[in-house]
Amino acid sequence: MLVDAPAEHELRLTHFAVPTGLCDFRPLAQHDLADRLVLNRSHLVGCLDTVEESGPIRRERDPEDPRRPRVALTEAGLQLQLP
C-alpha cells in the first residue's frame, strides 16, 4: 500500500514524493521539482534536507546554470523499491 511505503524508508509521504518524482522527472532544478510536485518552494528545502540525510537524493549544481541547485537521485535512490 502506498501509505506504508514511506514508513519502510523512514520517510513521510511528502518526503517520499521527492525520490518518487525524480524517478519520473530525472534530475531537476530545485524550483522545477517544487513546481512539478505542487509543493511550496520554501517548504521543499526542509523536505530535501530530510530526504538527503536518509540517502536517496543529492543536491548538486545544475550544469546548465551553476547558480541553480539541482536535485538528483543517488545510487541508493535508484535502488528504492518505489510503488
mmCIF file with all atom_site columns, C-alpha atoms in Angstrom:
data_model
loop_
_atom_site.group_PDB
_atom_site.id
_atom_site.type_symbol
_atom_site.label_atom_id
_atom_site.label_alt_id
_atom_site.label_comp_id
_atom_site.label_asym_id
_atom_site.label_entity_id
_atom_site.label_seq_id
_atom_site.pdbx_PDB_ins_code
_atom_site.Cartn_x
_atom_site.Cartn_y
_atom_site.Cartn_z
_atom_site.occupancy
_atom_site.B_iso_or_equiv
_atom_site.pdbx_formal_charge
_atom_site.auth_seq_id
_atom_site.auth_comp_id
_atom_site.auth_asym_id
_atom_site.auth_atom_id
_atom_site.pdbx_PDB_model_num
ATOM 1  C CA . MET A 1 1  ? 0.000  0.000  0.000   1.00 0.00 ? 1  MET A CA 1
ATOM 2  C CA . LEU A 1 2  ? 1.318  3.473  -0.920  1.00 0.00 ? 2  LEU A CA 1
ATOM 3  C CA . VAL A 1 3  ? 0.784  4.866  2.577   1.00 0.00 ? 3  VAL A CA 1
ATOM 4  C CA . ASP A 1 4  ? 3.002  2.128  4.074   1.00 0.00 ? 4  ASP A CA 1
ATOM 5  C CA . ALA A 1 5  ? 5.871  2.574  1.588   1.00 0.00 ? 5  ALA A CA 1
ATOM 6  C CA . PRO A 1 6  ? 7.287  5.806  3.078   1.00 0.00 ? 6  PRO A CA 1
ATOM 7  C CA . ALA A 1 7  ? 7.452  4.296  6.568   1.00 0.00 ? 7  ALA A CA 1
ATOM 8  C CA . GLU A 1 8  ? 9.535  1.416  5.209   1.00 0.00 ? 8  GLU A CA 1
ATOM 9  C CA . HIS A 1 9  ? 12.174 4.013  4.271   1.00 0.00 ? 9  HIS A CA 1
ATOM 10 C CA . GLU A 1 10 ? 11.617 6.153  7.396   1.00 0.00 ? 10 GLU A CA 1
ATOM 11 C CA . LEU A 1 11 ? 10.091 8.976  5.354   1.00 0.00 ? 11 LEU A CA 1
ATOM 12 C CA . ARG A 1 12 ? 6.784  10.849 5.435   1.00 0.00 ? 12 ARG A CA 1
ATOM 13 C CA . LEU A 1 13 ? 4.540  10.835 2.391   1.00 0.00 ? 13 LEU A CA 1
ATOM 14 C CA . THR A 1 14 ? 5.681  14.350 1.362   1.00 0.00 ? 14 THR A CA 1
ATOM 15 C CA . HIS A 1 15 ? 9.320  13.283 1.693   1.00 0.00 ? 15 HIS A CA 1
ATOM 16 C CA . PHE A 1 16 ? 8.638  10.165 -0.334  1.00 0.00 ? 16 PHE A CA 1
ATOM 17 C CA . ALA A 1 17 ? 7.263  12.289 -3.186  1.00 0.00 ? 17 ALA A CA 1
ATOM 18 C CA . VAL A 1 18 ? 10.770 13.631 -3.889  1.00 0.00 ? 18 VAL A CA 1
ATOM 19 C CA . PRO A 1 19 ? 12.550 10.400 -4.911  1.00 0.00 ? 19 PRO A CA 1
ATOM 20 C CA . THR A 1 20 ? 9.347  9.115  -6.486  1.00 0.00 ? 20 THR A CA 1
ATOM 21 C CA . GLY A 1 21 ? 9.068  12.278 -8.571  1.00 0.00 ? 21 GLY A CA 1
ATOM 22 C CA . LEU A 1 22 ? 12.735 12.132 -9.544  1.00 0.00 ? 22 LEU A CA 1
ATOM 23 C CA . CYS A 1 23 ? 12.194 8.598  -10.840 1.00 0.00 ? 23 CYS A CA 1
ATOM 24 C CA . ASP A 1 24 ? 9.710  10.135 -13.278 1.00 0.00 ? 24 ASP A CA 1
ATOM 25 C CA . PHE A 1 25 ? 11.351 13.501 -13.951 1.00 0.00 ? 25 PHE A CA 1
ATOM 26 C CA . ARG A 1 26 ? 15.081 12.702 -13.538 1.00 0.00 ? 26 ARG A CA 1
ATOM 27 C CA . PRO A 1 27 ? 17.407 15.423 -12.176 1.00 0.00 ? 27 PRO A CA 1
ATOM 28 C CA . LEU A 1 28 ? 15.648 18.772 -11.925 1.00 0.00 ? 28 LEU A CA 1
ATOM 29 C CA . ALA A 1 29 ? 16.367 22.262 -10.744 1.00 0.00 ? 29 ALA A CA 1
ATOM 30 C CA . GLN A 1 30 ? 15.098 22.535 -7.184  1.00 0.00 ? 30 GLN A CA 1
ATOM 31 C CA . HIS A 1 31 ? 12.420 25.124 -8.080  1.00 0.00 ? 31 HIS A CA 1
ATOM 32 C CA . ASP A 1 32 ? 11.221 22.985 -11.016 1.00 0.00 ? 32 ASP A CA 1
ATOM 33 C CA . LEU A 1 33 ? 10.889 19.972 -8.730  1.00 0.00 ? 33 LEU A CA 1
ATOM 34 C CA . ALA A 1 34 ? 8.785  22.023 -6.289  1.00 0.00 ? 34 ALA A CA 1
ATOM 35 C CA . ASP A 1 35 ? 6.541  23.175 -9.127  1.00 0.00 ? 35 ASP A CA 1
ATOM 36 C CA . ARG A 1 36 ? 6.093  19.681 -10.574 1.00 0.00 ? 36 ARG A CA 1
ATOM 37 C CA . LEU A 1 37 ? 5.299  18.206 -7.166  1.00 0.00 ? 37 LEU A CA 1
ATOM 38 C CA . VAL A 1 38 ? 2.989  21.156 -6.424  1.00 0.00 ? 38 VAL A CA 1
ATOM 39 C CA . LEU A 1 39 ? 4.907  21.950 -3.246  1.00 0.00 ? 39 LEU A CA 1
ATOM 40 C CA . ASN A 1 40 ? 5.694  25.370 -1.846  1.00 0.00 ? 40 ASN A CA 1
ATOM 41 C CA . ARG A 1 41 ? 9.272  26.151 -2.905  1.00 0.00 ? 41 ARG A CA 1
ATOM 42 C CA . SER A 1 42 ? 10.309 27.296 0.578   1.00 0.00 ? 42 SER A CA 1
ATOM 43 C CA . HIS A 1 43 ? 8.830  24.149 2.171   1.00 0.00 ? 43 HIS A CA 1
ATOM 44 C CA . LEU A 1 44 ? 10.706 21.950 -0.279  1.00 0.00 ? 44 LEU A CA 1
ATOM 45 C CA . VAL A 1 45 ? 14.069 22.999 1.185   1.00 0.00 ? 45 VAL A CA 1
ATOM 46 C CA . GLY A 1 46 ? 13.334 21.421 4.583   1.00 0.00 ? 46 GLY A CA 1
ATOM 47 C CA . CYS A 1 47 ? 11.880 18.370 2.896   1.00 0.00 ? 47 CYS A CA 1
ATOM 48 C CA . LEU A 1 48 ? 15.035 17.987 0.779   1.00 0.00 ? 48 LEU A CA 1
ATOM 49 C CA . ASP A 1 49 ? 17.216 18.308 3.893   1.00 0.00 ? 49 ASP A CA 1
ATOM 50 C CA . THR A 1 50 ? 15.421 15.353 5.476   1.00 0.00 ? 50 THR A CA 1
ATOM 51 C CA . VAL A 1 51 ? 15.392 13.207 2.352   1.00 0.00 ? 51 VAL A CA 1
ATOM 52 C CA . GLU A 1 52 ? 19.035 13.970 1.536   1.00 0.00 ? 52 GLU A CA 1
ATOM 53 C CA . GLU A 1 53 ? 20.045 12.881 5.059   1.00 0.00 ? 53 GLU A CA 1
ATOM 54 C CA . SER A 1 54 ? 18.420 9.491  4.524   1.00 0.00 ? 54 SER A CA 1
ATOM 55 C CA . GLY A 1 55 ? 20.425 8.983  1.329   1.00 0.00 ? 55 GLY A CA 1
ATOM 56 C CA . PRO A 1 56 ? 18.188 8.638  -1.774  1.00 0.00 ? 56 PRO A CA 1
ATOM 57 C CA . ILE A 1 57 ? 18.854 12.109 -3.215  1.00 0.00 ? 57 ILE A CA 1
ATOM 58 C CA . ARG A 1 58 ? 21.654 14.635 -3.512  1.00 0.00 ? 58 ARG A CA 1
ATOM 59 C CA . ARG A 1 59 ? 21.741 18.321 -4.357  1.00 0.00 ? 59 ARG A CA 1
ATOM 60 C CA . GLU A 1 60 ? 24.300 19.483 -6.874  1.00 0.00 ? 60 GLU A CA 1
ATOM 61 C CA . ARG A 1 61 ? 24.966 22.454 -9.105  1.00 0.00 ? 61 ARG A CA 1
ATOM 62 C CA . ASP A 1 62 ? 22.977 22.485 -12.331 1.00 0.00 ? 62 ASP A CA 1
ATOM 63 C CA . PRO A 1 63 ? 25.492 22.061 -15.194 1.00 0.00 ? 63 PRO A CA 1
ATOM 64 C CA . GLU A 1 64 ? 23.376 24.377 -17.377 1.00 0.00 ? 64 GLU A CA 1
ATOM 65 C CA . ASP A 1 65 ? 23.359 27.126 -14.733 1.00 0.00 ? 65 ASP A CA 1
ATOM 66 C CA . PRO A 1 66 ? 25.813 26.682 -11.822 1.00 0.00 ? 66 PRO A CA 1
ATOM 67 C CA . ARG A 1 67 ? 23.917 29.269 -9.760  1.00 0.00 ? 67 ARG A CA 1
ATOM 68 C CA . ARG A 1 68 ? 20.964 26.893 -9.560  1.00 0.00 ? 68 ARG A CA 1
ATOM 69 C CA . PRO A 1 69 ? 20.742 23.873 -7.248  1.00 0.00 ? 69 PRO A CA 1
ATOM 70 C CA . ARG A 1 70 ? 19.589 20.674 -8.906  1.00 0.00 ? 70 ARG A CA 1
ATOM 71 C CA . VAL A 1 71 ? 18.177 17.575 -7.211  1.00 0.00 ? 71 VAL A CA 1
ATOM 72 C CA . ALA A 1 72 ? 19.107 14.079 -8.400  1.00 0.00 ? 72 ALA A CA 1
ATOM 73 C CA . LEU A 1 73 ? 18.737 10.505 -7.241  1.00 0.00 ? 73 LEU A CA 1
ATOM 74 C CA . THR A 1 74 ? 21.756 8.806  -5.718  1.00 0.00 ? 74 THR A CA 1
ATOM 75 C CA . GLU A 1 75 ? 22.647 5.176  -6.341  1.00 0.00 ? 75 GLU A CA 1
ATOM 76 C CA . ALA A 1 76 ? 20.689 4.348  -3.171  1.00 0.00 ? 76 ALA A CA 1
ATOM 77 C CA . GLY A 1 77 ? 17.723 6.299  -4.529  1.00 0.00 ? 77 GLY A CA 1
ATOM 78 C CA . LEU A 1 78 ? 17.824 4.342  -7.779  1.00 0.00 ? 78 LEU A CA 1
ATOM 79 C CA . GLN A 1 79 ? 17.643 1.109  -5.767  1.00 0.00 ? 79 GLN A CA 1
ATOM 80 C CA . LEU A 1 80 ? 14.499 2.091  -3.820  1.00 0.00 ? 80 LEU A CA 1
ATOM 81 C CA . GLN A 1 81 ? 11.510 -0.109 -4.440  1.00 0.00 ? 81 GLN A CA 1
ATOM 82 C CA . LEU A 1 82 ? 9.024  2.630  -5.270  1.00 0.00 ? 82 LEU A CA 1
ATOM 83 C CA . PRO A 1 83 ? 5.351  1.852  -5.800  1.00 0.00 ? 83 PRO A CA 1
#
